[in-house]
Amino acid sequence: MLKRERLLAILDFINEKGIATVNDLVEKVNVSDMTIRRDLDELSKSGKLIRIHGGAQSIVSNASNELSHSEKKEIHIQEKIAIAKKAATILENGDTVYIGPGTTLELMCEYIEYIKDLHIVTNSLPIFETLKSHKQVDLFLVGGSYRERSKTFIGGLTNTMISQFKFSKAFIGVNGIHNDSIMTANMEEGTSQATALNNAHKKIIIADYHKLNKDDFYKFYDLYDIDCLITNKEAGEEKLKHYQQYTEVIVSD
């Protein structure tokens, strides 16, 4: 197979599957993994695909792959509730907290009990709606450009406002975690989350176990720089031990 034919075959396969690993492509076109990695780098530099850890993702399918907010609310509900309850117990009197967008974090807000002098900053409209009648919470909604798909405010104005706060804790949801890479589907959303994490004394990632070993479009932070990951015990001993190499792992009850 000529190089041009191989590159077209690789691109067609990734566009069909959405995401493909190096091993998938080695089997598909019958060349070495080093050749595949070079081909993927070349296709990525030319803007034809998105290079991710261990493989590549289709640009064509990426926009449609992200679930809507309403779709996300309907999946893995019990797993999300379990880690949402665990996350809520970390809040303490006097905390100034950033809570990022995400359906698990919305659930977490439903389990916030009485805490004195709790200040919460968010750029998520659903989280604001959940907490606005909570009498014990001093609540601040950060504005900006509204992203309907996740019902979140993003952009330069959002980031500027978030950067003015200092947080005792930041709670961040993700679309995927693979080794030390923390990923989401939207670059601007990820940038806002990274800004909040940089300004937080304690950085906390909340991810149900289905998000572990999963790639997504945009890496916005390193797991090494996170203080703790809250996930489900159903992830299994092997996977939990793997992620304990990068950060403290707290599991749901």
XYZ file of C-alpha atoms in Angstrom:
253
model
C 0.000 0.000 0.000
C 1.380 3.411 -0.998
C 1.703 6.074 1.702
C -1.112 8.207 0.260
C -3.434 5.179 0.177
C -2.455 4.320 3.756
C -3.158 7.830 5.004
C -6.568 7.828 3.316
C -7.353 4.407 4.792
C -6.372 5.599 8.272
C -8.455 8.757 7.941
C -11.506 6.863 6.625
C -11.268 4.355 9.487
C -11.029 7.068 12.170
C -13.883 9.076 10.669
C -16.030 5.933 10.620
C -15.207 4.890 14.206
C -14.928 8.348 15.786
C -11.878 7.274 17.841
C -9.229 4.672 16.982
C -6.188 3.400 18.869
C -2.762 2.823 17.367
C -3.310 -0.928 17.778
C -6.609 -0.717 15.855
C -4.824 0.989 12.990
C -1.863 -1.428 13.009
C -4.354 -4.261 12.422
C -6.268 -2.259 9.828
C -3.399 -1.280 7.516
C -0.804 -3.891 8.531
C 2.192 -1.668 9.274
C 4.267 -1.067 12.421
C 3.024 1.038 15.324
C 5.891 3.505 14.708
C 4.635 4.045 11.148
C 1.082 4.578 12.422
C 2.263 7.125 15.005
C 4.164 9.064 12.322
C 1.115 8.971 10.028
C -1.161 10.199 12.828
C 1.234 13.038 13.646
C 1.295 14.044 9.988
C -2.503 13.950 9.678
C -2.844 15.904 12.918
C -0.425 18.636 11.760
C -2.407 18.992 8.537
C -5.619 19.435 10.542
C -7.329 16.255 9.345
C -7.729 14.614 12.761
C -7.197 15.171 16.497
C -4.232 13.410 18.066
C -5.072 11.897 21.477
C -3.195 9.634 23.876
C -2.685 6.249 22.229
C -4.496 7.058 18.999
C -6.588 9.701 17.252
C -10.080 11.156 17.130
C -12.117 12.260 14.145
C -12.706 15.976 13.662
C -15.801 15.163 11.609
C -17.512 13.218 14.390
C -16.279 15.190 17.397
C -19.011 17.849 17.507
C -21.800 15.305 17.302
C -20.179 12.885 19.780
C -20.643 15.139 22.790
C -23.921 14.352 24.522
C -26.292 17.207 25.297
C -26.934 18.284 28.873
C -30.280 16.487 28.957
C -28.720 13.287 27.550
C -25.930 13.354 30.149
C -28.488 13.664 32.940
C -29.985 10.319 31.960
C -26.850 8.137 31.981
C -24.993 6.461 34.888
C -27.299 8.137 37.401
C -26.602 5.860 40.363
C -22.837 6.128 39.897
C -23.118 9.927 39.727
C -25.278 10.123 42.851
C -22.782 8.030 44.819
C -19.809 10.290 44.053
C -21.920 13.457 44.326
C -22.780 12.535 47.928
C -19.126 11.833 48.710
C -18.008 15.152 47.189
C -20.556 17.143 49.206
C -19.043 15.845 52.468
C -15.736 17.573 51.653
C -17.244 21.053 52.009
C -16.393 22.873 55.255
C -17.435 25.992 57.143
C -15.981 29.140 55.578
C -15.157 27.581 52.208
C -15.055 29.669 49.051
C -15.707 27.118 46.337
C -15.759 26.939 42.564
C -18.177 24.343 41.183
C -17.784 23.728 37.481
C -20.344 22.550 34.925
C -21.533 18.960 34.831
C -24.505 16.818 35.761
C -22.623 15.067 38.592
C -21.784 18.433 40.135
C -25.423 19.469 39.833
C -26.292 16.391 41.887
C -23.593 17.287 44.403
C -25.321 20.620 44.993
C -28.497 18.796 46.006
C -26.607 17.150 48.887
C -25.056 20.294 50.364
C -26.171 20.467 53.997
C -25.939 23.364 56.443
C -22.460 24.875 56.322
C -21.603 28.279 57.791
C -20.213 31.002 55.555
C -20.192 28.914 52.366
C -19.449 30.918 49.213
C -19.979 29.253 45.843
C -18.883 30.567 42.439
C -20.072 28.858 39.257
C -20.414 29.479 35.531
C -23.028 26.715 35.229
C -26.623 27.907 34.884
C -28.144 24.602 36.184
C -25.954 24.769 39.304
C -27.032 28.361 39.887
C -30.675 27.311 39.511
C -30.171 24.410 41.947
C -28.571 26.592 44.634
C -30.330 29.947 44.274
C -32.905 29.144 46.990
C -30.329 27.626 49.373
C -30.434 30.087 52.268
C -27.018 29.155 53.673
C -25.090 29.699 50.419
C -23.606 32.977 49.219
C -23.918 32.343 45.488
C -22.173 34.048 42.550
C -22.917 33.294 38.878
C -20.127 34.151 36.437
C -21.422 35.379 33.085
C -19.983 35.335 29.574
C -20.849 33.686 26.275
C -23.585 31.087 26.838
C -22.945 27.536 25.570
C -26.332 25.883 25.201
C -25.021 22.323 24.866
C -23.701 22.311 28.442
C -25.733 25.300 29.715
C -22.499 26.986 30.761
C -20.968 30.454 30.403
C -17.565 30.450 28.692
C -15.103 32.774 26.981
C -12.719 35.589 27.806
C -15.091 37.480 30.102
C -15.825 34.293 32.045
C -12.137 33.511 32.481
C -11.295 37.061 33.551
C -13.974 36.985 36.233
C -12.995 33.531 37.519
C -9.341 34.579 37.692
C -10.253 37.286 40.235
C -11.352 34.722 42.847
C -9.240 32.654 45.225
C -10.897 29.344 46.082
C -10.335 27.077 49.050
C -11.638 24.234 46.859
C -12.498 23.740 43.181
C -14.767 20.876 42.116
C -14.399 19.965 38.450
C -16.245 17.443 36.294
C -14.662 15.856 33.221
C -15.547 13.982 30.048
C -12.560 11.667 30.277
C -9.395 10.788 32.194
C -6.612 8.770 30.592
C -3.426 8.338 32.629
C -2.418 11.900 33.624
C -4.642 13.633 31.042
C -7.878 15.304 32.174
C -10.133 16.016 29.205
C -13.346 17.690 28.146
C -15.231 18.203 24.884
C -14.922 21.977 24.535
C -11.700 23.979 24.574
C -13.190 27.172 26.054
C -15.003 25.219 28.766
C -11.758 23.471 29.625
C -9.908 26.788 29.790
C -12.414 28.133 32.338
C -12.020 25.003 34.445
C -8.226 25.231 34.305
C -8.395 28.876 35.407
C -10.467 27.908 38.447
C -8.126 25.024 39.312
C -5.099 27.309 39.139
C -6.743 29.607 41.700
C -7.778 26.846 44.118
C -5.955 25.678 47.230
C -7.468 22.183 46.881
C -8.168 20.830 43.402
C -10.813 18.081 43.206
C -11.886 16.075 40.160
C -15.209 14.229 40.206
C -15.623 11.456 37.632
C -17.795 8.361 37.642
C -15.791 5.257 36.809
C -17.058 5.166 33.216
C -14.882 8.260 32.574
C -11.655 6.480 33.533
C -9.414 5.424 30.620
C -11.588 7.515 28.314
C -10.263 10.143 25.890
C -11.960 13.308 24.723
C -11.227 16.315 22.537
C -9.299 18.728 24.761
C -6.806 18.069 27.562
C -7.080 20.954 30.025
C -5.137 19.736 33.092
C -2.698 17.131 34.417
C -3.901 14.627 36.993
C -0.504 14.951 38.709
C -1.487 18.509 39.672
C -4.829 17.474 41.199
C -5.195 16.914 44.960
C -7.798 14.170 44.722
C -10.006 12.234 42.334
C -13.441 11.120 43.517
C -14.795 8.096 41.659
C -16.714 4.853 42.200
C -15.396 1.749 43.938
C -16.869 -0.180 40.984
C -13.862 0.991 38.958
C -12.087 -2.064 40.349
C -8.854 -2.522 42.263
C -6.564 -2.549 39.233
C -7.876 0.688 37.758
C -7.970 2.445 41.144
C -4.351 1.473 41.839
C -3.369 2.804 38.423
C -4.819 6.248 39.130
C -3.384 6.321 42.645
C -0.015 6.727 40.916
C -1.102 10.220 39.871
C -3.192 11.539 42.774
C -5.154 10.581 45.883
C -8.232 8.560 44.918
C -11.372 8.715 47.056
C -14.113 6.181 46.310
C -17.848 6.396 46.930
C -19.492 4.431 49.752
